[in-house]
Tab-separated table of C-alpha atoms in Angstrom:
chain	number	residue	atom	x	y	z
V	1	MET	CA	82.097	11.004	17.955
V	2	LYS	CA	79.238	8.204	17.859
V	3	ASN	CA	76.673	10.053	17.460
V	4	ARG	CA	78.160	11.623	14.439
V	5	PHE	CA	79.321	8.166	12.978
V	6	VAL	CA	75.184	6.955	13.949
V	7	SER	CA	74.268	10.501	11.874
V	8	LEU	CA	76.345	9.743	8.948
V	9	VAL	CA	75.236	5.814	8.956
V	10	LEU	CA	71.597	7.202	8.934
V	11	ASP	CA	71.931	10.386	5.899
V	12	GLY	CA	73.704	7.492	4.125
V	13	VAL	CA	71.316	4.717	4.478
V	14	LEU	CA	68.300	7.241	3.723
V	15	ILE	CA	70.334	8.568	0.553
V	16	VAL	CA	70.358	5.015	-0.867
V	17	LEU	CA	66.729	4.760	0.396
V	18	GLY	CA	65.081	7.674	-0.317
V	19	SER	CA	66.900	7.870	-3.846
V	20	ALA	CA	65.856	4.851	-5.197
V	21	LEU	CA	62.416	5.027	-4.102
V	22	THR	CA	62.179	8.769	-5.913
V	23	ALA	CA	63.916	6.549	-8.628
V	24	LEU	CA	61.260	4.172	-8.445
V	25	GLY	CA	58.049	6.361	-8.903
V	26	LEU	CA	60.002	8.361	-11.701
V	27	ALA	CA	60.648	4.756	-13.601
V	28	VAL	CA	57.822	2.985	-13.247
V	29	PHE	CA	54.818	5.742	-13.254
V	30	THR	CA	55.544	8.806	-14.464
V	31	ILE	CA	58.639	8.708	-17.392
V	32	PRO	CA	56.221	6.263	-19.266
V	33	ASN	CA	53.406	8.114	-19.078
V	34	ASN	CA	54.765	11.535	-20.176
V	35	ILE	CA	54.111	13.050	-16.467
V	36	ALA	CA	56.151	15.665	-15.324
V	37	PRO	CA	56.828	15.515	-12.151
V	38	GLY	CA	58.352	18.724	-11.184
V	39	GLY	CA	61.604	19.396	-10.850
V	40	LEU	CA	64.590	18.823	-13.011
V	41	SER	CA	63.005	15.120	-14.224
V	42	GLY	CA	60.229	16.769	-15.257
V	43	ILE	CA	62.239	19.194	-16.928
V	44	SER	CA	64.354	15.959	-18.435
V	45	THR	CA	61.292	13.946	-19.156
V	46	ALA	CA	60.068	16.260	-21.615
V	47	LEU	CA	63.679	16.983	-23.078
V	48	ALA	CA	64.055	13.192	-23.059
V	49	HIS	CA	61.188	13.069	-25.852
V	50	VAL	CA	62.577	15.546	-28.355
V	51	THR	CA	66.505	14.625	-27.393
V	52	GLY	CA	66.641	10.392	-27.370
V	53	LEU	CA	69.052	11.120	-23.890
V	54	SER	CA	67.518	9.360	-21.204
V	55	VAL	CA	66.282	10.985	-18.203
V	56	GLY	CA	68.895	10.362	-15.793
V	57	VAL	CA	71.650	11.586	-17.807
V	58	LEU	CA	69.718	14.754	-18.865
V	59	THR	CA	68.979	14.792	-15.042
V	60	LEU	CA	72.291	15.055	-13.987
V	61	LEU	CA	73.432	17.545	-16.491
V	62	LEU	CA	70.784	19.821	-15.814
V	63	ASN	CA	71.360	19.398	-11.910
V	64	ILE	CA	75.511	20.533	-12.625
V	65	PRO	CA	74.860	24.850	-12.739
V	66	LEU	CA	72.102	24.272	-9.378
V	67	LEU	CA	75.377	22.748	-7.694
V	68	ILE	CA	77.728	24.647	-8.678
V	69	ILE	CA	75.350	27.699	-7.249
V	70	ALA	CA	74.692	25.731	-3.939
V	71	TRP	CA	78.491	24.931	-3.311
V	72	LYS	CA	78.950	28.242	-1.370
V	73	GLN	CA	75.584	28.342	-0.012
V	74	LEU	CA	75.117	25.077	1.867
V	75	GLY	CA	78.808	23.718	1.979
V	76	ILE	CA	81.010	21.212	0.964
V	77	LYS	CA	79.495	19.156	3.909
V	78	MET	CA	75.901	19.451	2.532
V	79	LEU	CA	76.604	19.228	-1.154
V	80	SER	CA	78.630	16.031	-0.808
V	81	LYS	CA	75.543	14.197	0.459
V	82	THR	CA	73.605	16.223	-2.293
V	83	ILE	CA	76.252	15.424	-5.031
V	84	PHE	CA	75.831	11.287	-3.987
V	85	ALA	CA	72.080	11.523	-3.814
V	86	THR	CA	71.909	13.485	-7.113
V	87	VAL	CA	74.595	10.762	-8.916
V	88	LEU	CA	72.441	7.875	-7.247
V	89	LEU	CA	69.112	9.297	-8.513
V	90	SER	CA	70.251	9.797	-12.057
V	91	VAL	CA	72.094	6.099	-12.262
V	92	LEU	CA	68.715	4.364	-10.661
V	93	THR	CA	66.267	6.049	-12.540
V	94	ASP	CA	68.110	4.543	-15.847
V	95	LEU	CA	68.834	1.303	-14.312
V	96	PHE	CA	65.379	0.915	-12.977
V	97	SER	CA	63.892	2.086	-16.373
V	98	VAL	CA	65.470	-0.794	-18.297
V	99	PHE	CA	65.135	-3.740	-15.415
V	100	ILE	CA	61.413	-2.858	-13.727
V	101	PRO	CA	58.394	-3.061	-16.178
V	102	PRO	CA	56.317	-0.064	-16.432
V	103	TYR	CA	52.949	1.140	-15.115
V	104	THR	CA	50.600	2.322	-18.188
V	105	ASN	CA	47.672	0.608	-17.905
V	106	ASP	CA	45.620	4.251	-15.981
V	107	LYS	CA	47.657	7.549	-16.330
V	108	LEU	CA	45.381	8.566	-13.399
V	109	LEU	CA	46.639	5.568	-10.997
V	110	ALA	CA	49.999	6.128	-11.923
V	111	ALA	CA	49.957	9.979	-11.095
V	112	LEU	CA	48.692	9.411	-7.762
V	113	PHE	CA	51.436	6.328	-7.362
V	114	GLY	CA	54.059	8.048	-9.095
V	115	GLY	CA	53.281	11.456	-6.598
V	116	GLY	CA	53.376	9.207	-3.555
V	117	VAL	CA	56.632	6.846	-4.263
V	118	THR	CA	58.769	10.040	-5.264
V	119	GLY	CA	56.977	12.329	-2.186
V	120	ILE	CA	58.138	8.970	0.086
V	121	GLY	CA	61.564	9.029	-1.178
V	122	MET	CA	61.933	12.811	-1.372
V	123	GLY	CA	60.584	13.420	1.479
V	124	LEU	CA	62.804	11.306	3.778
V	125	LEU	CA	65.803	12.978	1.682
V	126	LEU	CA	64.356	16.161	2.490
V	127	ALA	CA	64.021	15.299	6.697
V	128	ARG	CA	67.488	14.608	7.034
V	129	GLY	CA	68.270	18.300	4.986
V	130	ILE	CA	69.416	16.308	1.727
V	131	SER	CA	68.453	17.147	-1.841
V	132	THR	CA	68.308	15.384	-4.758
V	133	GLY	CA	69.705	18.541	-6.721
V	134	GLY	CA	67.220	19.968	-9.055
V	135	THR	CA	64.141	22.323	-7.692
V	136	ASP	CA	64.178	20.474	-4.224
V	137	LEU	CA	67.487	22.301	-4.077
V	138	ILE	CA	66.871	25.504	-4.977
V	139	GLY	CA	63.607	24.632	-2.476
V	140	LEU	CA	66.240	23.364	0.439
V	141	MET	CA	68.347	26.795	-0.366
V	142	LEU	CA	65.092	28.721	0.183
V	143	TYR	CA	63.632	26.388	3.280
V	144	ARG	CA	67.003	27.404	5.197
V	145	LYS	CA	66.377	31.031	4.562
V	146	LYS	CA	62.690	30.872	5.595
V	147	PRO	CA	62.123	27.945	7.409
V	148	SER	CA	58.499	29.189	8.469
V	149	LEU	CA	57.574	28.143	5.200
V	150	SER	CA	55.987	24.444	3.843
V	151	MET	CA	58.487	22.656	1.944
V	152	GLY	CA	55.778	20.460	0.058
V	153	GLN	CA	54.164	24.316	-0.793
V	154	LEU	CA	57.439	25.576	-1.845
V	155	LEU	CA	58.463	23.066	-4.084
V	156	LEU	CA	54.953	22.684	-5.731
V	157	LEU	CA	54.877	26.472	-6.696
V	158	ILE	CA	58.551	26.372	-7.948
V	159	ASP	CA	57.095	23.022	-9.929
V	160	ALA	CA	54.549	24.874	-11.694
V	161	VAL	CA	56.568	26.048	-14.061
V	162	VAL	CA	58.158	22.863	-14.771
V	163	VAL	CA	54.649	21.545	-15.714
V	164	LEU	CA	54.238	24.458	-18.053
V	165	PHE	CA	57.343	23.494	-20.202
V	166	ALA	CA	56.572	19.749	-20.243
V	167	VAL	CA	52.885	20.911	-22.184
V	168	ILE	CA	54.705	23.214	-24.316
V	169	VAL	CA	56.567	20.422	-25.301
V	170	PHE	CA	54.284	17.196	-25.428
V	171	ARG	CA	51.522	19.872	-26.626
V	172	ASN	CA	49.173	18.445	-24.435
V	173	ILE	CA	46.983	19.471	-21.512
V	174	ASP	CA	46.473	16.186	-20.074
V	175	VAL	CA	49.970	16.577	-19.167
V	176	ALA	CA	49.290	19.080	-17.278
V	177	LEU	CA	46.180	17.813	-15.123
V	178	TYR	CA	48.018	14.513	-14.616
V	179	SER	CA	51.223	16.526	-13.805
V	180	VAL	CA	49.492	18.571	-11.005
V	181	VAL	CA	48.118	15.653	-9.574
V	182	THR	CA	51.299	14.030	-9.065
V	183	LEU	CA	52.652	16.905	-7.504
V	184	THR	CA	49.417	17.762	-5.380
V	185	VAL	CA	50.066	14.157	-3.813
V	186	ALA	CA	54.221	14.015	-3.536
V	187	SER	CA	53.328	17.984	-2.061
V	188	LYS	CA	51.326	16.045	0.629
V	189	VAL	CA	53.338	13.111	1.376
V	190	ILE	CA	56.698	15.477	1.791
V	191	ASP	CA	54.665	17.764	3.999
V	192	MET	CA	53.835	14.395	6.294
V	193	LEU	CA	57.453	13.045	6.774
V	194	GLN	CA	58.455	16.264	7.425
V	195	GLN	CA	55.898	16.817	9.746
V	196	GLY	CA	55.671	12.903	11.108
V	197	ALA	CA	53.538	11.375	13.579
V	198	ASP	CA	53.772	14.617	15.598
V	199	HIS	CA	50.805	16.220	13.273
V	200	ALA	CA	48.310	17.493	15.858
V	201	LYS	CA	46.026	19.750	17.267
V	202	VAL	CA	46.589	23.200	19.346
V	203	ILE	CA	43.630	23.211	21.842
V	204	TYR	CA	42.290	25.884	23.294
V	205	ILE	CA	39.607	25.753	26.632
V	206	ILE	CA	37.929	28.260	28.130
V	207	THR	CA	36.060	26.997	31.282
V	208	LYS	CA	34.565	27.435	34.826
V	209	ARG	CA	35.676	23.912	35.861
V	210	PRO	CA	39.457	23.924	34.536
V	211	GLU	CA	40.643	21.630	37.515
V	212	ALA	CA	39.028	18.554	36.467
V	213	ILE	CA	39.225	19.244	32.941
V	214	LEU	CA	43.404	19.296	33.712
V	215	GLN	CA	43.143	16.252	35.995
V	216	LYS	CA	41.346	13.720	33.635
V	217	ILE	CA	42.740	14.946	30.402
V	218	ALA	CA	46.313	14.246	32.371
V	219	THR	CA	45.235	10.526	33.833
V	220	GLU	CA	43.439	9.471	30.951
V	221	LEU	CA	45.652	10.972	28.107
V	222	GLY	CA	48.676	11.684	29.543
V	223	ARG	CA	49.282	14.763	28.480
V	224	GLY	CA	50.190	18.114	30.169
V	225	ILE	CA	47.836	20.839	30.117
V	226	THR	CA	48.635	25.139	30.853
V	227	VAL	CA	46.745	27.191	32.812
V	228	LEU	CA	46.528	30.649	32.004
V	229	PRO	CA	43.850	33.299	33.517
V	230	ALA	CA	41.005	34.400	31.581
V	231	LYS	CA	38.913	37.493	32.195
V	232	GLY	CA	34.997	37.561	29.702
V	233	GLY	CA	35.305	40.508	27.755
V	234	PHE	CA	31.431	41.027	27.770
V	235	SER	CA	30.578	39.592	31.239
V	236	GLY	CA	33.662	40.404	33.307
V	237	GLU	CA	33.502	36.554	34.569
V	238	ASP	CA	36.636	35.855	35.378
V	239	LYS	CA	37.644	32.111	33.962
V	240	SER	CA	40.093	30.187	32.800
V	241	MET	CA	42.233	28.909	29.692
V	242	LEU	CA	43.627	25.684	29.397
V	243	MET	CA	45.873	24.452	26.048
V	244	THR	CA	47.023	21.340	25.729
V	245	ILE	CA	48.429	18.918	22.647
V	246	ALA	CA	46.159	16.255	21.060
V	247	ARG	CA	47.494	14.225	18.425
V	248	ARG	CA	44.904	13.122	15.686
V	249	ASN	CA	43.439	10.085	17.549
V	250	GLU	CA	43.502	12.132	20.504
V	251	ILE	CA	41.159	14.897	19.317
V	252	ALA	CA	38.008	12.873	19.805
V	253	GLN	CA	38.267	11.910	23.589
V	254	THR	CA	39.515	14.912	24.707
V	255	LEU	CA	36.545	16.770	22.989
V	256	GLN	CA	34.057	14.413	24.782
V	257	ILE	CA	36.086	14.694	28.090
V	258	ILE	CA	35.532	18.663	27.543
V	259	ARG	CA	31.516	18.415	26.493
V	260	THR	CA	31.394	15.894	29.483
V	261	LEU	CA	32.627	18.095	32.602
V	262	ASP	CA	31.765	21.730	31.400
V	263	PRO	CA	29.366	21.912	28.201
V	264	ASP	CA	29.342	25.485	28.794
V	265	ALA	CA	33.231	25.444	27.487
V	266	PHE	CA	34.494	27.495	24.706
V	267	THR	CA	36.871	25.524	22.846
V	268	ILE	CA	39.208	26.540	20.026
V	269	LEU	CA	41.176	23.996	17.555
V	270	SER	CA	44.231	24.805	15.819
V	271	ASP	CA	46.667	23.069	13.802
V	272	ALA	CA	50.284	22.486	15.191
V	273	THR	CA	52.401	21.279	12.105
V	274	ALA	CA	55.471	20.211	14.987
V	275	VAL	CA	55.678	19.642	18.206
V	276	TYR	CA	59.312	19.487	20.078
V	277	GLY	CA	59.095	18.133	23.442
V	278	GLU	CA	57.573	15.527	25.795
V	279	GLY	CA	55.456	13.093	24.038
V	280	PHE	CA	56.618	14.066	20.851
V	281	LYS	CA	59.724	14.268	19.019
V	282	GLU	CA	62.989	15.712	19.766
V	283	GLU	CA	64.311	18.519	18.000
V	284	THR	CA	67.836	17.191	15.985
V	285	THR	CA	70.547	18.778	14.362
V	286	THR	CA	72.135	17.139	11.425
């Protein structure tokens, strides 16, 4: 019961913080510069140019059909948080547009910071399985069916259509160029927040000196190592393959240990976008 209450409080705080940051990025950086930041916010930015309605009002109106579709798939519990975030984002976008001065000095900087700030806001929400509606709601529904997909890349593909729509409305190819910058930055930030500090490297080491390397890495870095038997396909020589995980700041030290203890070791590095277990994050449910 206590854990559930803490989870609800955390959701509430992140909804407010995530919605506020997303609205800030829209109101200060993208909307004043006619940059379509993807999603329904991007469509609303373009429609506001021709209808005279505010971006917040248009975003809320366009979200209604999507919320109805999502009702059956996500359930009332998840949708209640999404409705709260959607309404809050729309209200804050219009409020910030009135009370916070827009940045219009440099469109490239606006695109970069707009993508960064909105990416942080959306990433905080999506990391808790909460959506602000729009195309990130579509992305969340698809992500639940295909969790192996990258959320950032998923949103990037969906939002490409929004950019094309904005180019047609504004009749300016620069809209597409700056929007691509914003979307790319937002996508990277979203993925970084979802993967967090546990974005690491899997290191495979094929060596004749497994004991020495194992002990050194365990002692100096505190990392566990899995030892697997290996055999040279050409030489037929018996070896060992070590597998370990290293965070970004541990990679150079790990490779130095390997080079020092066994210069002939064959080392392979591959990405580990999420790591669960001792020394890394624990898998949580919301």
